[in-house]
Amino acid sequence: MNYSLLHDAYFGSGGFASGAYLTKHKRESDEDYRFRCANAYYLNYFAPIVNALTDPIFKREPLRDYHGQCEDLVQDFLQDVDGNKTSMSIFMKRAAISAKVYGVSFIVVDMPRENTARNVAEMMERRMYPYLTLMSPEGLQEYGMDKNGRLTYVVFREIKEVENGAPLYRYLRYDLDGWRISGDGAGDVSGTYALGCVPVVPLFSRLLEQKTMRPVPEMGPIASTAKALYNHCSWLGEILRNQTFPLLTVPTLDAAELTIGTNNALGYNPESTHQPDFIAPPSDPASVLQAQIASLIQEMYRMASLSFLQSTTTGQQTSGVARQWEFERTNQQLANFAANCKRAEENVLQIFAAWLNSSIEYTVSYPDDFGIVDVEGELKQAQEVLDLSLTPDLRQDVLKKVLAAYCPDIPDERFDELMESLGKADIDQKNSEPPTPDDGGQE
């Protein structure tokens, strides 16, 4: 799997910065190819697509609830999960972006090797409790799984340092019984633990049958399309450059290299049947490339189930119902990813407590609906329903929809108060109405 392409497509680095992802033409000279590489530009649609499939999950702070023996340490840990003052929300967003780009990311829950804290207060003061490290599948060297898809061991490779431009690697192994670090030039070091599991939590970008730690990245085809788009833009730029600076043709057999511009003149024989003229490539290939570039961009959004973001800018006319169905697919995709983030974070906290020989009851709530509510439309529909006067009990249901659209962040207690107030108002109104006269058959 080409993880380097996925990384470069998101950050615009690597071959997109150097021009290495440009395909050389068969008839293109090395000099022309180097010139084209130096002047290539990258239209980065890959990163906005990844962000659009990640940012909505972290638009609001997830709701976290926890209590247990290590509650104080958990509270401190959530504000600094890696020793660099990174909060859990920021760390999980980084992990989510990495998972969306590569298909999976790995959260390692490790413990400081030099842990000599004597009590909880000293542990908090010196930051001697477990910390998190984020690893990508590119660094995954080996792994083992049981029949239920649980990790039995995992080996990561990471850069320890760089000497004279050459990286020095070390290997980290975690299994069910302990850890080992090797290959860093200082000999092997190891230790044991009794966690009952491998302290590594995989965060997958989508719902999969967990039989592999290297799933096929869902963004792979989009990254390949980004590479094709990069080449198309380079070809288009070359054609436009040649059209902007055409070649001068002179009707003579003794032609030499001439420097002609708008600030000088060229004399030629007035009796010549052909006067000097400029020649440039035809414009048809440029038009074809422009259309293909627009098509590639549209396809990138379509593959990511984000076509509704493009329909307003490409001139396409789609009905409201069609756009709603398009967004429903994206909404479900976001909800599934949010569920994976929830599961991963809760597993991280269980391993955190296990490192401390303690326990914690920890739950986190990520959003599960990412629809954008049309407040004006919801209020208008609510008023139309109330005007029908179908039944008094319907008012409470209408109020619930109005509050959800107009006050989405209202606390539960305030919501209950408003509903109770409406119920009392309905009862008071009913009691204050005069009794309906009963004719009783009178003439």
Coordinates of C-alpha atoms in Angstrom, one line a residue:
M1 CA 0.0 0.0 0.0
N2 CA 1.4 3.4 -1.0
Y3 CA 1.2 5.2 2.3
S4 CA 3.7 7.8 1.1
L5 CA 1.3 8.9 -1.6
L6 CA -1.5 9.2 0.9
H7 CA 0.7 11.3 3.2
D8 CA 2.0 13.5 0.4
A9 CA -1.5 14.0 -1.1
Y10 CA -2.7 15.4 2.3
F11 CA 0.2 17.6 3.0
G12 CA 1.2 18.5 -0.5
S13 CA 4.8 17.2 0.2
G14 CA 7.1 14.6 -1.3
G15 CA 6.5 14.1 -5.0
F16 CA 3.9 16.9 -5.2
A17 CA 6.5 19.4 -4.0
S18 CA 9.5 18.0 -6.0
G19 CA 7.7 17.1 -9.1
A20 CA 8.5 13.4 -8.7
Y21 CA 4.9 12.4 -9.3
L22 CA 4.9 13.9 -12.8
T23 CA 5.1 11.4 -15.6
K24 CA 7.8 12.1 -18.2
H25 CA 6.7 12.2 -21.9
K26 CA 8.5 9.8 -24.3
R27 CA 9.6 12.6 -26.5
E28 CA 10.4 15.0 -23.6
S29 CA 14.0 16.0 -23.0
D30 CA 15.5 15.8 -19.6
E31 CA 15.9 19.6 -19.5
D32 CA 12.3 20.2 -20.4
Y33 CA 11.1 17.6 -17.8
R34 CA 13.2 19.3 -15.1
F35 CA 11.7 22.6 -16.1
R36 CA 8.2 21.2 -15.9
C37 CA 8.9 19.6 -12.5
A38 CA 10.2 22.9 -11.1
N39 CA 7.1 24.8 -12.3
A40 CA 4.4 22.3 -11.4
Y41 CA 1.7 23.2 -8.9
Y42 CA -0.6 21.0 -6.8
L43 CA -4.3 21.7 -6.5
N44 CA -4.8 20.1 -3.1
Y45 CA -8.4 18.9 -2.9
F46 CA -7.4 15.8 -1.0
A47 CA -6.9 17.5 2.3
P48 CA -10.3 19.4 2.3
I49 CA -12.0 16.1 1.5
V50 CA -10.3 14.4 4.4
N51 CA -11.1 17.3 6.7
A52 CA -14.8 17.4 5.6
L53 CA -15.0 13.7 6.7
T54 CA -13.4 14.4 10.1
D55 CA -14.0 18.0 11.3
P56 CA -17.8 17.5 11.9
I57 CA -17.1 14.8 14.5
F58 CA -15.1 17.2 16.5
K59 CA -17.2 20.3 16.0
R60 CA -18.3 20.1 19.6
E61 CA -16.4 18.8 22.5
P62 CA -17.3 15.2 23.2
L63 CA -19.2 14.6 26.5
R64 CA -17.0 12.5 28.9
D65 CA -18.2 10.9 32.1
Y66 CA -16.0 8.9 34.4
H67 CA -15.7 7.8 38.0
G68 CA -13.6 5.2 39.8
Q69 CA -10.4 4.7 41.7
C70 CA -8.1 6.7 39.5
E71 CA -10.6 9.5 38.8
D72 CA -8.2 12.3 39.7
L73 CA -5.5 10.9 37.4
V74 CA -8.0 10.5 34.6
Q75 CA -9.0 14.2 35.0
D76 CA -5.4 15.3 34.7
F77 CA -4.7 12.8 31.9
L78 CA -7.5 14.2 29.7
Q79 CA -5.8 17.6 29.7
D80 CA -2.3 16.2 28.9
V81 CA -2.4 12.8 27.2
D82 CA 1.2 12.8 25.7
G83 CA 3.3 14.9 28.1
N84 CA 3.1 17.9 25.7
K85 CA -0.1 19.5 27.1
T86 CA -2.2 17.9 24.3
S87 CA -5.8 17.4 25.4
M88 CA -7.7 14.2 24.6
S89 CA -9.9 16.0 22.1
I90 CA -7.0 17.4 20.1
F91 CA -5.2 14.0 20.2
M92 CA -8.2 12.1 19.1
K93 CA -8.7 14.5 16.2
R94 CA -5.1 13.9 15.1
A95 CA -5.7 10.2 15.3
A96 CA -8.9 10.5 13.4
I97 CA -7.3 12.5 10.5
S98 CA -4.4 9.9 10.4
A99 CA -7.0 7.1 10.4
K100 CA -9.0 8.7 7.6
V101 CA -5.8 9.2 5.5
Y102 CA -4.2 5.8 6.0
G103 CA -7.3 3.7 6.7
V104 CA -6.2 3.1 10.3
S105 CA -4.0 4.7 13.0
F106 CA -2.6 3.1 16.2
I107 CA -2.8 4.7 19.7
V108 CA -0.1 3.3 21.9
V109 CA -0.8 3.6 25.7
D110 CA 2.7 3.4 27.2
M111 CA 4.1 4.0 30.7
P112 CA 7.2 6.1 31.5
R113 CA 10.2 3.7 32.0
E114 CA 11.6 5.7 34.9
N115 CA 8.4 5.7 37.0
T116 CA 9.5 6.2 40.6
A117 CA 6.5 8.2 41.9
R118 CA 5.6 7.2 45.5
N119 CA 2.0 8.4 45.5
V120 CA -0.7 9.9 43.3
A121 CA 0.2 13.5 44.1
E122 CA 3.8 12.9 43.1
M123 CA 2.7 11.0 40.0
M124 CA 0.5 14.0 38.9
E125 CA 3.2 16.6 39.8
R126 CA 5.9 14.8 37.8
R127 CA 3.6 13.5 35.0
M128 CA 4.6 9.9 35.7
Y129 CA 1.3 8.3 34.6
P130 CA 0.6 6.6 31.2
Y131 CA 0.9 8.6 28.0
L132 CA -0.2 8.2 24.4
T133 CA 1.7 7.9 21.2
L134 CA 0.2 7.9 17.7
M135 CA 1.6 5.5 15.1
S136 CA 0.7 5.1 11.5
P137 CA 0.4 1.8 9.6
E138 CA 3.5 2.8 7.6
G139 CA 5.6 2.1 10.7
L140 CA 3.8 -1.2 11.4
Q141 CA 6.3 -4.1 10.9
E142 CA 4.7 -7.1 12.3
Y143 CA 1.5 -8.1 14.2
G144 CA -0.4 -11.1 15.4
M145 CA -4.1 -11.7 16.0
D146 CA -6.2 -14.3 17.6
K147 CA -9.3 -15.9 16.1
N148 CA -11.5 -13.0 17.5
G149 CA -9.4 -10.3 15.8
R150 CA -7.6 -9.2 19.0
L151 CA -4.0 -8.2 18.9
T152 CA -1.5 -10.7 20.4
Y153 CA 1.6 -8.7 19.5
V154 CA 2.7 -5.8 17.4
V155 CA 6.0 -4.4 16.3
F156 CA 6.5 -0.7 15.2
R157 CA 9.5 0.9 13.6
E158 CA 10.3 4.6 14.3
I159 CA 13.1 7.0 13.7
K160 CA 15.3 7.4 16.8
E161 CA 17.6 10.0 15.4
V162 CA 19.3 11.1 12.2
E163 CA 23.1 11.0 11.8
N164 CA 24.8 12.5 8.8
G165 CA 21.5 12.5 6.9
A166 CA 20.8 8.8 7.6
P167 CA 18.0 7.8 9.9
L168 CA 18.6 5.4 12.7
Y169 CA 15.7 3.2 13.5
R170 CA 14.5 1.4 16.6
Y171 CA 11.9 -1.3 16.9
L172 CA 9.2 -1.3 19.6
R173 CA 7.5 -4.6 20.4
Y174 CA 4.4 -5.0 22.6
D175 CA 2.7 -8.3 23.4
L176 CA 0.4 -9.7 26.0
D177 CA 3.2 -10.0 28.6
G178 CA 5.6 -7.1 28.1
W179 CA 7.5 -4.8 25.9
R180 CA 10.9 -4.7 24.1
I181 CA 12.9 -1.9 22.4
S182 CA 15.7 -2.9 20.1
G183 CA 17.9 -1.6 17.3
D184 CA 18.7 1.8 18.7
G185 CA 22.4 1.2 19.1
A186 CA 22.2 0.9 22.9
G187 CA 21.2 -2.8 23.2
D188 CA 17.8 -4.3 23.9
V189 CA 15.8 -3.2 26.8
S190 CA 12.6 -4.9 27.9
G191 CA 10.0 -5.0 30.7
T192 CA 6.9 -6.8 31.7
Y193 CA 3.3 -5.8 32.6
A194 CA 0.0 -7.5 33.6
L195 CA -2.4 -5.5 31.4
G196 CA -4.3 -8.5 30.0
C197 CA -4.0 -7.1 26.5
V198 CA -1.6 -5.4 24.1
P199 CA -1.5 -1.7 25.0
V200 CA -2.2 -0.6 21.4
V201 CA -5.7 0.5 20.2
P202 CA -6.4 0.6 16.5
L203 CA -8.7 3.3 15.2
F204 CA -10.2 2.3 11.9
S205 CA -11.6 4.9 9.4
R206 CA -14.7 2.7 8.7
L207 CA -16.6 -0.3 9.8
L208 CA -14.7 -3.4 8.9
E209 CA -14.4 -7.0 9.8
Q210 CA -11.4 -6.8 12.1
K211 CA -9.2 -9.5 10.6
T212 CA -6.3 -7.2 9.6
M213 CA -4.4 -4.3 11.0
R214 CA -3.6 -3.0 7.5
P215 CA -7.0 -2.4 5.8
V216 CA -7.1 -1.0 2.3
P217 CA -7.3 2.8 2.7
E218 CA -10.6 4.1 1.5
M219 CA -8.9 7.3 0.4
G220 CA -6.4 5.4 -1.8
P221 CA -8.4 5.9 -5.1
I222 CA -8.8 9.6 -4.2
A223 CA -5.1 10.0 -3.7
S224 CA -4.4 8.4 -7.0
T225 CA -6.9 10.8 -8.6
A226 CA -5.0 13.7 -7.0
K227 CA -1.8 12.4 -8.6
A228 CA -3.6 12.3 -12.0
L229 CA -4.9 15.8 -11.4
Y230 CA -1.4 17.0 -10.6
N231 CA -0.2 15.6 -14.0
H232 CA -3.1 17.1 -15.9
C233 CA -2.5 20.6 -14.4
S234 CA 1.2 20.3 -15.5
W235 CA 0.3 19.4 -19.0
L236 CA -2.2 22.3 -19.2
G237 CA 0.4 24.7 -17.8
E238 CA 2.8 23.6 -20.5
I239 CA 0.3 24.2 -23.3
L240 CA -0.8 27.6 -22.0
R241 CA 2.9 28.6 -21.6
N242 CA 3.6 27.7 -25.3
Q243 CA 0.4 29.5 -26.4
T244 CA 1.3 32.6 -24.4
F245 CA 4.9 32.7 -25.8
P246 CA 4.6 31.5 -29.4
L247 CA 7.4 30.9 -31.8
L248 CA 8.3 33.4 -34.6
T249 CA 8.5 31.9 -38.1
V250 CA 10.5 33.8 -40.8
P251 CA 10.4 32.9 -44.5
T252 CA 14.1 32.4 -45.2
L253 CA 16.6 29.6 -45.7
D254 CA 19.3 31.4 -43.8
A255 CA 17.4 31.7 -40.5
A256 CA 19.5 32.2 -37.4
E257 CA 18.6 32.5 -33.8
L258 CA 16.7 35.8 -33.4
T259 CA 15.6 37.7 -30.3
I260 CA 12.4 39.5 -31.3
G261 CA 10.0 41.2 -28.9
T262 CA 7.4 44.0 -28.7
N263 CA 10.1 46.6 -28.1
N264 CA 12.1 46.1 -31.3
A265 CA 11.5 45.4 -35.0
L266 CA 12.3 42.8 -37.7
G267 CA 12.9 43.8 -41.2
Y268 CA 12.0 41.5 -44.1
N269 CA 11.9 41.6 -47.9
P270 CA 8.7 43.4 -48.9
E271 CA 8.6 41.3 -52.1
S272 CA 8.4 38.1 -50.1
T273 CA 5.2 36.1 -50.6
H274 CA 5.2 35.1 -46.9
Q275 CA 5.5 37.6 -44.1
P276 CA 6.8 36.6 -40.6
D277 CA 4.2 35.1 -38.4
F278 CA 3.8 33.4 -35.0
I279 CA 3.0 29.8 -34.5
A280 CA 1.6 28.2 -31.3
P281 CA 0.0 24.8 -30.3
P282 CA -3.7 24.5 -31.0
S283 CA -6.1 25.4 -28.2
D284 CA -8.2 22.3 -28.5
P285 CA -5.9 20.1 -26.2
A286 CA -6.1 22.9 -23.5
S287 CA -9.9 22.8 -23.6
V288 CA -9.9 19.0 -23.3
L289 CA -7.5 19.2 -20.4
Q290 CA -9.6 21.8 -18.6
A291 CA -12.7 19.7 -19.0
Q292 CA -10.8 16.6 -17.7
I293 CA -9.5 18.5 -14.7
A294 CA -13.0 19.6 -13.8
S295 CA -14.2 16.0 -14.1
L296 CA -11.4 14.7 -11.9
I297 CA -12.2 17.1 -9.2
Q298 CA -15.8 16.2 -9.4
E299 CA -14.9 12.5 -9.2
M300 CA -12.8 13.0 -6.1
Y301 CA -15.8 14.5 -4.3
R302 CA -18.1 11.8 -5.6
M303 CA -15.9 9.0 -4.4
A304 CA -15.9 10.6 -1.0
S305 CA -19.7 10.9 -1.0
L306 CA -19.4 14.7 -0.9
S307 CA -20.9 15.4 -4.3
F308 CA -23.4 17.7 -2.7
L309 CA -20.5 20.1 -1.9
Q310 CA -19.7 20.4 -5.6
S311 CA -23.2 20.7 -7.1
T312 CA -23.5 24.3 -6.1
T313 CA -20.2 25.3 -7.8
T314 CA -20.2 23.2 -11.0
G315 CA -23.5 24.5 -12.3
Q316 CA -25.3 21.2 -11.9
Q317 CA -28.9 21.5 -10.9
T318 CA -30.0 18.9 -8.3
S319 CA -33.3 18.7 -6.5
G320 CA -33.5 19.2 -2.7
V321 CA -34.5 15.5 -2.2
A322 CA -31.5 14.3 -4.2
R323 CA -29.1 16.5 -2.2
Q324 CA -30.7 15.2 1.0
W325 CA -30.2 11.6 -0.1
E326 CA -26.6 12.4 -1.0
F327 CA -26.0 13.9 2.4
E328 CA -27.6 10.9 4.2
R329 CA -24.8 8.7 2.9
T330 CA -22.2 11.1 4.2
N331 CA -24.1 11.4 7.5
Q332 CA -24.0 7.7 8.0
Q333 CA -20.4 7.5 7.1
L334 CA -19.6 10.2 9.7
A335 CA -21.7 8.5 12.3
N336 CA -19.9 5.2 11.8
F337 CA -16.5 6.9 12.1
A338 CA -17.7 8.7 15.3
A339 CA -18.6 5.3 16.8
N340 CA -15.1 4.0 16.0
C341 CA -13.6 7.1 17.8
K342 CA -15.8 6.5 20.8
R343 CA -14.8 2.8 21.0
A344 CA -11.1 3.6 20.6
E345 CA -11.1 6.3 23.3
E346 CA -13.0 4.1 25.8
N347 CA -10.5 1.3 25.2
V348 CA -7.6 3.7 25.7
L349 CA -8.9 4.7 29.2
Q350 CA -9.3 1.0 30.2
I351 CA -5.7 0.4 29.3
F352 CA -4.7 3.6 31.2
A353 CA -6.4 2.3 34.3
A354 CA -4.8 -1.1 33.9
W355 CA -1.3 0.4 33.8
L356 CA -2.1 1.9 37.3
N357 CA -3.5 -1.4 38.6
S358 CA -6.7 0.5 39.1
S359 CA -10.2 0.7 37.5
I360 CA -12.3 3.4 35.9
E361 CA -15.8 3.5 34.5
Y362 CA -15.4 5.8 31.5
T363 CA -17.9 6.7 28.8
V364 CA -17.6 9.3 26.0
S365 CA -20.4 10.5 23.7
Y366 CA -19.5 11.6 20.2
P367 CA -22.2 13.1 18.0
D368 CA -24.2 10.7 15.8
D369 CA -26.1 13.1 13.6
F370 CA -24.4 15.7 11.4
G371 CA -27.3 17.2 9.6
I372 CA -27.4 20.9 9.0
V373 CA -30.8 22.2 10.2
D374 CA -32.6 24.8 8.1
V375 CA -34.0 26.8 11.1
E376 CA -36.2 29.1 9.0
G377 CA -37.7 26.1 7.2
E378 CA -38.3 24.1 10.4
L379 CA -40.0 27.1 12.1
K380 CA -42.2 27.6 9.0
Q381 CA -43.3 23.9 8.9
A382 CA -43.9 24.0 12.7
Q383 CA -46.3 27.0 12.3
E384 CA -48.1 25.3 9.4
V385 CA -48.7 22.2 11.6
L386 CA -50.0 24.3 14.5
D387 CA -52.4 26.2 12.1
L388 CA -54.0 22.8 11.3
S389 CA -55.2 22.6 15.0
L390 CA -55.2 18.8 14.8
T391 CA -54.9 18.0 18.5
P392 CA -53.6 19.9 21.5
D393 CA -51.1 17.1 22.3
L394 CA -49.4 17.8 19.0
R395 CA -48.1 21.1 20.3
Q396 CA -45.6 19.3 22.5
D397 CA -44.2 17.4 19.6
V398 CA -43.9 20.5 17.5
L399 CA -42.1 22.3 20.4
K400 CA -39.6 19.5 20.6
K401 CA -38.7 19.9 16.9
V402 CA -38.6 23.7 17.3
L403 CA -36.2 23.5 20.2
A404 CA -34.0 21.0 18.4
A405 CA -33.7 23.3 15.4
Y406 CA -33.6 26.7 17.2
C407 CA -31.8 25.8 20.4
P408 CA -29.7 22.6 19.7
D409 CA -27.4 23.3 22.7
I410 CA -30.1 23.7 25.3
P411 CA -29.4 21.7 28.5
D412 CA -31.7 18.8 29.3
E413 CA -32.9 20.4 32.5
R414 CA -34.0 23.6 30.6
F415 CA -35.6 21.4 27.9
D416 CA -37.7 19.6 30.5
E417 CA -38.7 22.9 32.1
L418 CA -40.0 24.3 28.8
M419 CA -42.0 21.1 28.0
E420 CA -43.5 21.2 31.5
S421 CA -44.4 24.9 31.1
L422 CA -46.1 24.2 27.8
G423 CA -48.1 21.4 29.4
K424 CA -49.3 23.7 32.2
A425 CA -50.2 26.4 29.7
D426 CA -52.3 24.0 27.7
I427 CA -54.1 22.9 30.9
D428 CA -54.7 26.5 32.0
Q429 CA -56.0 27.4 28.6
K430 CA -58.4 24.5 28.6
N431 CA -59.7 25.4 32.1
S432 CA -60.2 29.0 31.2
E433 CA -62.3 28.3 28.1
P434 CA -66.1 28.8 28.6
P435 CA -68.1 25.6 28.5
T436 CA -69.5 24.7 25.1
P437 CA -73.4 25.4 25.2
D438 CA -75.4 22.2 24.8
D439 CA -78.6 22.8 22.8
G440 CA -80.0 19.6 24.2
G441 CA -82.5 19.3 21.4
Q442 CA -84.0 22.8 22.1
E443 CA -85.7 24.4 19.2

